[in-house]
Coordinates of C-alpha atoms and ligand atoms in Angstrom, one line a residue:
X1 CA 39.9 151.7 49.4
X2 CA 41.5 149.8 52.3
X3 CA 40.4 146.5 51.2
X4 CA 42.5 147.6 47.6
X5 CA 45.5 148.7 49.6
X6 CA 45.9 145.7 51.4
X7 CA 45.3 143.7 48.4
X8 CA 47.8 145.7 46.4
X9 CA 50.6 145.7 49.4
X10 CA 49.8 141.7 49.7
X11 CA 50.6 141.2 45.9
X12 CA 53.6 143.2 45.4
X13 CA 54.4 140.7 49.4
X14 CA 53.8 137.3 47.7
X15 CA 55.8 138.7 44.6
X16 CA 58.9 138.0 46.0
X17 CA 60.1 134.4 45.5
X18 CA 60.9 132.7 49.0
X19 CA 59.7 134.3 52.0
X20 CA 62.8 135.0 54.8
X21 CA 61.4 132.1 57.9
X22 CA 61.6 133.0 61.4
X23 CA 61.1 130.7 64.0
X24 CA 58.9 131.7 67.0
X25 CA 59.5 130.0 70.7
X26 CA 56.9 130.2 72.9
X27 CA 58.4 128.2 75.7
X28 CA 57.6 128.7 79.2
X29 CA 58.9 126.7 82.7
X30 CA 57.7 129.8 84.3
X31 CA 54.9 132.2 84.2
X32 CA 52.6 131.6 81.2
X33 CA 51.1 134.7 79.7
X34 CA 47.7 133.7 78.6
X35 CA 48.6 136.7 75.5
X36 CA 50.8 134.0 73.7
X37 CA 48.3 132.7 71.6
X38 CA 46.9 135.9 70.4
X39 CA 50.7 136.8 69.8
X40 CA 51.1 133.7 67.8
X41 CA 48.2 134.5 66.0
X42 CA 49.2 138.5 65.6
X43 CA 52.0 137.5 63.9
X44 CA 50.9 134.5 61.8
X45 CA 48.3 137.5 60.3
X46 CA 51.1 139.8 59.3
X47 CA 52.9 137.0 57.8
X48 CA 52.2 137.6 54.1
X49 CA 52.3 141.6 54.4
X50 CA 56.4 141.2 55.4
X51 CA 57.0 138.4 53.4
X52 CA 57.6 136.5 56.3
X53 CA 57.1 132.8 57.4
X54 CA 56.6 132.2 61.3
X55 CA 56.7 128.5 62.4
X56 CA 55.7 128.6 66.1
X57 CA 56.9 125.8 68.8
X58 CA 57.1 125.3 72.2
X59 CA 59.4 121.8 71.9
X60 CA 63.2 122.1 72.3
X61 CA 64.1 119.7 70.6
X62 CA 63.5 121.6 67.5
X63 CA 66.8 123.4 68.3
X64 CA 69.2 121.4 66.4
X65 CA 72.2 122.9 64.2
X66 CA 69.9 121.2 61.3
X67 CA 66.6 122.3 62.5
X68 CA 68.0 126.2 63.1
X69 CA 69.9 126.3 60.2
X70 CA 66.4 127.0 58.0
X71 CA 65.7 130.0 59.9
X72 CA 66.8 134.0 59.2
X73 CA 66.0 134.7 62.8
X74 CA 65.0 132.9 66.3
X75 CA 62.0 134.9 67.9
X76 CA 61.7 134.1 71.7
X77 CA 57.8 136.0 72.6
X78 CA 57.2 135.4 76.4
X79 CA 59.3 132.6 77.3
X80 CA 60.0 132.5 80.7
X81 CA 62.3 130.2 82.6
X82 CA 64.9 127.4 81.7
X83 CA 63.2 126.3 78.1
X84 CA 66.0 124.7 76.2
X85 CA 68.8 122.1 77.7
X86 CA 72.3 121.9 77.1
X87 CA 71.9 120.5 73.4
X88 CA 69.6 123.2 72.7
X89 CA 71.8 126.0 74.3
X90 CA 74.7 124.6 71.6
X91 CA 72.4 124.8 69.0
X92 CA 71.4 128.2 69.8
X93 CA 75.2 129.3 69.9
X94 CA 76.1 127.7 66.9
X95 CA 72.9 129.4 65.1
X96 CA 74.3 132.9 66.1
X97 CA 77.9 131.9 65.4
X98 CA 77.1 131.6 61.6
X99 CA 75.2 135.3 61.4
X100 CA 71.4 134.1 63.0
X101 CA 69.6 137.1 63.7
X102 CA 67.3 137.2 67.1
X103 CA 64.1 138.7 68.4
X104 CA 63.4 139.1 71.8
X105 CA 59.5 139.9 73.2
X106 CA 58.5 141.0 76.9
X107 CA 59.8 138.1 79.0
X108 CA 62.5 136.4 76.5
X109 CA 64.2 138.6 79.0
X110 CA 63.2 136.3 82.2
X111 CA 64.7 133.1 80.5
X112 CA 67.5 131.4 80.6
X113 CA 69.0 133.4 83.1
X114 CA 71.7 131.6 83.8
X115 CA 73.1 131.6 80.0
X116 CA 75.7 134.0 79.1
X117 CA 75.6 133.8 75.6
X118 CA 71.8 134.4 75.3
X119 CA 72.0 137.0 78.0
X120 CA 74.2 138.9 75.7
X121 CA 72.3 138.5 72.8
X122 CA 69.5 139.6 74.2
X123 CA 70.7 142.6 76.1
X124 CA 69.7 142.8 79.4
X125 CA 67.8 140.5 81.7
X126 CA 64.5 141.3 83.5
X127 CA 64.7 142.2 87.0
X128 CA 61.1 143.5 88.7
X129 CA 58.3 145.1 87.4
X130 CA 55.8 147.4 89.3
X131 CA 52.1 146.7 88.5
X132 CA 50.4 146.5 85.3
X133 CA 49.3 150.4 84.2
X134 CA 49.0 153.1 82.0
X135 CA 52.6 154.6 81.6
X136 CA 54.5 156.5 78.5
X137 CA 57.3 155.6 76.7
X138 CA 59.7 157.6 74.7
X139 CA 61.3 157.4 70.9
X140 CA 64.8 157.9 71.5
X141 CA 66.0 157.2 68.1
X142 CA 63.1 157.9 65.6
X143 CA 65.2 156.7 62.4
X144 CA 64.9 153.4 63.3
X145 CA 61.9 151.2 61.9
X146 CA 61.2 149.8 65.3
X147 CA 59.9 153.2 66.3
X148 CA 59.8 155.4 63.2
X149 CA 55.9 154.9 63.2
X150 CA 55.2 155.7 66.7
X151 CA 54.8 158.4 68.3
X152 CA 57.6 160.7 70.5
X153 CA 55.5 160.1 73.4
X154 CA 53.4 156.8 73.6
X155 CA 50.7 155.6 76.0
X156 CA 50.8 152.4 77.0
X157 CA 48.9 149.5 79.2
X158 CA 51.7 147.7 80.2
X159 CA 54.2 146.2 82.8
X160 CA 57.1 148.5 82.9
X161 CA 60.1 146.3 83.4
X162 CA 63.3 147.1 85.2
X163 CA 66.8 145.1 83.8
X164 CA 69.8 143.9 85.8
X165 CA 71.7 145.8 84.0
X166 CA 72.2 148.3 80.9
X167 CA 72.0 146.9 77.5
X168 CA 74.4 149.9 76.6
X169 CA 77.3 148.2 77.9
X170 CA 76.9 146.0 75.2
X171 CA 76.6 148.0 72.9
X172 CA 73.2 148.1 72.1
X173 CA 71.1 151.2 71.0
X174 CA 68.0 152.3 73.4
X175 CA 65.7 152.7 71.1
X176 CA 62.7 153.3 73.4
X177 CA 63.1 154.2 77.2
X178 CA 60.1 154.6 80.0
X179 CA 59.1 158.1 81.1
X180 CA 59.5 157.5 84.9
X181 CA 57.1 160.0 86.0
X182 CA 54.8 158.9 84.1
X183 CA 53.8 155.7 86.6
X184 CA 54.2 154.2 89.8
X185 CA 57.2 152.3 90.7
X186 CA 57.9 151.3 94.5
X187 CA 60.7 148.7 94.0
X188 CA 63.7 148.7 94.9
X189 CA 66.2 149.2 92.5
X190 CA 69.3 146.5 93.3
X191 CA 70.7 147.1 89.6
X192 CA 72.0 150.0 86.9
X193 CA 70.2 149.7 84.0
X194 CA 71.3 153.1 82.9
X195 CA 69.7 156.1 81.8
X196 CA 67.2 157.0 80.5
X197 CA 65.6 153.3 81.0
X198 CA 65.8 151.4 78.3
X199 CA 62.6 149.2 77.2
X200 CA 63.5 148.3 73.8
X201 CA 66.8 148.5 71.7
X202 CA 69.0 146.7 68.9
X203 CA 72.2 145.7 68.8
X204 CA 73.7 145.6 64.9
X205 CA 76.0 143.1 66.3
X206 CA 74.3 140.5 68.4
X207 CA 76.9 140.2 71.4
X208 CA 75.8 136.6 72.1
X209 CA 78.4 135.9 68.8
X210 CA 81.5 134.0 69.5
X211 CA 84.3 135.5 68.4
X212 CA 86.0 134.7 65.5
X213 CA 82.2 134.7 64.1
X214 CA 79.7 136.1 62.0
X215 CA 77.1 138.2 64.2
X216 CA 73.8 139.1 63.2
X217 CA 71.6 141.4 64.4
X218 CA 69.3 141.8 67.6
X219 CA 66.1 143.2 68.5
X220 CA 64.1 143.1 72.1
X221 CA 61.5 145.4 73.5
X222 CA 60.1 144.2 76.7
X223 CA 56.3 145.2 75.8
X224 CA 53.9 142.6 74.8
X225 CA 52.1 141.5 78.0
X226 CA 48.1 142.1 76.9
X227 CA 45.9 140.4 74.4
X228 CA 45.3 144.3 73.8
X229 CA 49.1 144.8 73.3
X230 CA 49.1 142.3 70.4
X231 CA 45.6 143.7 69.2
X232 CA 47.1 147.2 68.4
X233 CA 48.7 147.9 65.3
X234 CA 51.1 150.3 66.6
X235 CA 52.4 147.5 69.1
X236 CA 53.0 145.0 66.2
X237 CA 54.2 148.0 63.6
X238 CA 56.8 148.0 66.7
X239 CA 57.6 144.6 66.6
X240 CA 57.9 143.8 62.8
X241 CA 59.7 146.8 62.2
X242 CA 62.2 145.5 64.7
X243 CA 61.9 142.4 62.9
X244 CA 62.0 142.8 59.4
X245 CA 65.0 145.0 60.6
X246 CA 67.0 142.2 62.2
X247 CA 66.5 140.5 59.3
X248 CA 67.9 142.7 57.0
X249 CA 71.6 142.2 58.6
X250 CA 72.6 140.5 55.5
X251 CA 73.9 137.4 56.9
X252 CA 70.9 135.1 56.9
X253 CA 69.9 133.7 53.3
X254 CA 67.0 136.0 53.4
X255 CA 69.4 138.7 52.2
X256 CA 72.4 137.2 51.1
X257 CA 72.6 133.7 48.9
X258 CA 76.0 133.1 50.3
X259 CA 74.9 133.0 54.1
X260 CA 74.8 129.4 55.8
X261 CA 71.8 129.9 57.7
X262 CA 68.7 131.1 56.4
X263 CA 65.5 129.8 54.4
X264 CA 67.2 128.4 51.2
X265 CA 66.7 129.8 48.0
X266 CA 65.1 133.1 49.9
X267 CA 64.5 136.3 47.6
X268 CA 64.9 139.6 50.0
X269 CA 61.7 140.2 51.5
X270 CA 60.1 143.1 49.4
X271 CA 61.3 146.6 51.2
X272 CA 58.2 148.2 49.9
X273 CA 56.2 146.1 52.7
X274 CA 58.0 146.5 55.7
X275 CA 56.5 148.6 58.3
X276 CA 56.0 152.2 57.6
X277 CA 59.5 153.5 57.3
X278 CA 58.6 153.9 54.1
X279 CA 55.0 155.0 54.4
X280 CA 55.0 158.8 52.5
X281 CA 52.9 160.5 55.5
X282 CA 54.5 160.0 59.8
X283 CA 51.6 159.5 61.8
X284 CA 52.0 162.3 63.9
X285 CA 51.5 164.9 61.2
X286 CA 48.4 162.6 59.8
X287 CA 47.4 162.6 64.0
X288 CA 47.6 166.0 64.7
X289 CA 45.2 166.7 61.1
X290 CA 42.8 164.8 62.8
X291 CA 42.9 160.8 60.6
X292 CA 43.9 158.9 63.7
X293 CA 41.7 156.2 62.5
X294 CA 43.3 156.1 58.7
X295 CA 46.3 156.2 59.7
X296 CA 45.6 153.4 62.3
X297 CA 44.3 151.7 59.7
X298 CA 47.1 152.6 57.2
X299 CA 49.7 150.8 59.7
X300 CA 47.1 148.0 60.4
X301 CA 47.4 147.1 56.5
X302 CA 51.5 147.9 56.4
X303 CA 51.9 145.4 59.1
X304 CA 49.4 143.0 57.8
X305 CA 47.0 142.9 61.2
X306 CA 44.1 144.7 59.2
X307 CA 41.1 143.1 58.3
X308 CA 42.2 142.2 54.9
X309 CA 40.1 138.7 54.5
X310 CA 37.5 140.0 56.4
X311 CA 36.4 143.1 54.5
Ligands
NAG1 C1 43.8 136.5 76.0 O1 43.5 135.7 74.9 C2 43.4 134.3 75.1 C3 43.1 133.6 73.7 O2 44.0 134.0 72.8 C4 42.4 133.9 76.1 O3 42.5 132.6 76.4 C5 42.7 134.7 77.4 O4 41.7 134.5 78.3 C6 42.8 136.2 77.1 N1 43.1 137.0 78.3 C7 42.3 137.9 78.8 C8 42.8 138.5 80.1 O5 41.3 138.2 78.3
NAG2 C1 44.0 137.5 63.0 O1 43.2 137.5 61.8 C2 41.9 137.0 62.1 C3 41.2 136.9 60.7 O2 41.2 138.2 60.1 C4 41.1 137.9 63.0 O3 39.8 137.4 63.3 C5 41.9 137.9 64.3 O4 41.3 138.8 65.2 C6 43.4 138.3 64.1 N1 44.1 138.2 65.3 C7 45.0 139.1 65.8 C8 45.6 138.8 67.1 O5 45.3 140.1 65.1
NAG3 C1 71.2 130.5 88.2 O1 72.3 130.7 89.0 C2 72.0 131.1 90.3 C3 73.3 131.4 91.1 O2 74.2 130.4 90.9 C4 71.2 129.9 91.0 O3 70.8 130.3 92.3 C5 70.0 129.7 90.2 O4 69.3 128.5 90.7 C6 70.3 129.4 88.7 N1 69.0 129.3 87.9 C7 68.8 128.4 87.0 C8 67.5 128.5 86.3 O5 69.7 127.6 86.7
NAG4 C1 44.7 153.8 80.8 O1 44.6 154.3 79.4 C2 43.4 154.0 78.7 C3 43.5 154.5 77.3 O2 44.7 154.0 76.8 C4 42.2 154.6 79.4 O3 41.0 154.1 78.8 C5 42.2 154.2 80.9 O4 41.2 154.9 81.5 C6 43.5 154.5 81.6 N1 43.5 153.9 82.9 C7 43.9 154.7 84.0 C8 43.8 154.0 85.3 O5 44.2 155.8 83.9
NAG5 C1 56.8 162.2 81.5 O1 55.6 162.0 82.1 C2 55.1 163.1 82.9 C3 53.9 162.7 83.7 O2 53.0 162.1 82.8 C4 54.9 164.3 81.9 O3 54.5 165.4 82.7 C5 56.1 164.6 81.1 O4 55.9 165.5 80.2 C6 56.7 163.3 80.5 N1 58.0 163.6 79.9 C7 58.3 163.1 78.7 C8 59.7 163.5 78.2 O5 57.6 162.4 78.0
NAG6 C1 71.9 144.6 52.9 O1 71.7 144.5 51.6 C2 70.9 145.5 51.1 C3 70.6 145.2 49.6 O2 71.8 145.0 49.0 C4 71.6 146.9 51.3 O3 70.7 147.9 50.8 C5 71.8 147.1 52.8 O4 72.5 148.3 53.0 C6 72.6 145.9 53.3 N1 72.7 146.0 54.8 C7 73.8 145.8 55.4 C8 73.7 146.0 56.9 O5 74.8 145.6 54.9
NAG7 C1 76.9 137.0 53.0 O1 77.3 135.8 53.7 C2 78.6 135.5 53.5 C3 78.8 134.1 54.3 O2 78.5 134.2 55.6 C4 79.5 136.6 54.1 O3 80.9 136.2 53.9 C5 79.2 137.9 53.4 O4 79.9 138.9 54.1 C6 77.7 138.2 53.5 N1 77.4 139.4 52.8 C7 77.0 140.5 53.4 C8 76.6 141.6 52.4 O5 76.8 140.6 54.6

């Protein structure tokens, strides 16, 4: 029955004409997380479920105004450090000034520190974060698909990061914020990230945008550390939805012919396959019945991670 679902949901994916492309940077100076290929591969899975094309590189010199110019959004997953120079850093800017959309993952915050533009775009940079460990994280904002499929109160393995300051200011939505009680945290805190404290959130404009220019949207949740992180559906239901989210802000060709930027000739990516806003059942009322496992599994095939060619 699974096997059928995931077949069906893959047809009505491949459907659509021209899938939206999204370029994925992987680029570290600094720490390496030894996750990233498993998040490379996580994502390259889901690709067909969302209609989605990930190229994944590491080399900077693939940011060019040509290069950037086929993609409907830049994902940065775990980069840490200075990982593009000057003529990359243009690039980037120019991407964003004609309506890019970007993704930020778990360290994108802990890069290119020093960069205004990206800073703003991405929200808020990293500061400190206590151990690795359990903790929970809220849903502040359920309607959003970035959440919508988790639930209010989720359990997490992860390092709980602290930001220099509070992507609020920016006006950016908190989408997700860490339960403080819920884990141990001995730092000090030198910065106001606001309250509660944020660990994921959008911005509908992307405040790295020049003015005068067409913003597009941004997305960053700074989750993703563990192989295990990238191994668990609701993790990457979390990240697509942000995802196919960003890229529905209409001004990448993905969504709208006329944009500059974009995979050319793109159809929309079929609604019907983005992450389970639109699933019929939420999670929790299928949890609390007691189908944790089917509805696991229902998410795993929305966001393309189940088992599908290994059934
Ligand atoms: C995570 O997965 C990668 C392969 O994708 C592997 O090299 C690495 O050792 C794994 N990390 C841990 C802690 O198991
Ligand atoms: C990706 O799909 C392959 C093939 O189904 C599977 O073996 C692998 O575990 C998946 N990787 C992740 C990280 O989901
Ligand atoms: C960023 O700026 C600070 C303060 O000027 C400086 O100490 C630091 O070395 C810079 N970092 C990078 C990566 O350029
Ligand atoms: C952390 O949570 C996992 C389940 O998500 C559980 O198996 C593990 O025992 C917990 N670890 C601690 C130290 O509480
Ligand atoms: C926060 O975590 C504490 C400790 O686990 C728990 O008692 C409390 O109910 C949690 N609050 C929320 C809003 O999740
Ligand atoms: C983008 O276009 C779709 C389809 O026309 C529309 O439903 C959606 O509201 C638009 N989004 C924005 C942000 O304009
Ligand atoms: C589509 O892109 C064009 C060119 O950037 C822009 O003028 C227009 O407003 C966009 N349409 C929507 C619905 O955002």
């Amino acid at each position: 029955m699974l096997r059928v679902l995931g077949l069906l949901l893959a047809a009505s994916a491949v459907r659509s004409l021209t899938p939206a492309r999204v370029l994925v940077y992987t680029a570290t100076q600094g720490f390496r997380h030894d996750s990233i290929p498993t998040a490379i591969q996580a994502l390259n899975n889901a690709s067909s479920f969302i209609n989605v094309l990930f190229d994944d590189t590491e080399d900077e010199t693939r940011f060019t105004d040509e290069n950037l110019a086929n993609y409907d959004s830049i994902m940065f997953v775990s980069t840490t450090g200075e990982v593009l120079d000057d003529a990359g850093k243009a690039a980037f800017q120019n991407y964003l000034n004609l309506g890019g959309n970007f993704v930020g993952v778990h360290s994108a915050s802990d890069s290119l520190v020093n960069t205004s533009f990206y800073g703003q775009e991405l929200g808020a940079y990293f500061d400190y974060h206590p151990a690795l460990q359990n903790a929970t994280v809220d849903v502040l904002d359920a309607s959003h698909p970035s959440v919508s499929m988790l639930p209010s109160e989720w359990h997490i393995q992860e390092e709980m990061y602290n930001f220099k300051s509070d992507p609020r200011t920016l006006g950016a939505v908190v989408v997700l914020s860490a339960n403080e009680s819920s884990y141990v945290d001995t730092g000090v805190r030198n910065f106001n990230q606001g309250t509660p404290h944020p660990s994921a959130w959008f911005q509908e404009h992307g405040a790295g945008v020049q003015s005068g220019h067409t913003a597009g949207r941004s997305f960053y949740t700074s989750l993703g550390h563990l192989n295990e992180t990238w191994e668990d559906p609701l993790f990457m239901a979390h990240v697509l939805g942000g995802l196919t989210w960003a890229l529905q802000a209409n001004t990448t060709r993905a969504f709208n012919t006329s944009a500059v930027v974009g995979n050319a000739g793109a159809a929309p990516p079929d609604s019907t396959t983005t992450p389970s806003p639109n699933m019929s059942a939420s999670p929790s009322t299928l949890i609390s019945a007691g189908h944790v496992s089917i509805v696991t599994a229902l998410l795993a095939v929305a966001v393309g991670v189940y088992f599908t060619f290994s059934m």
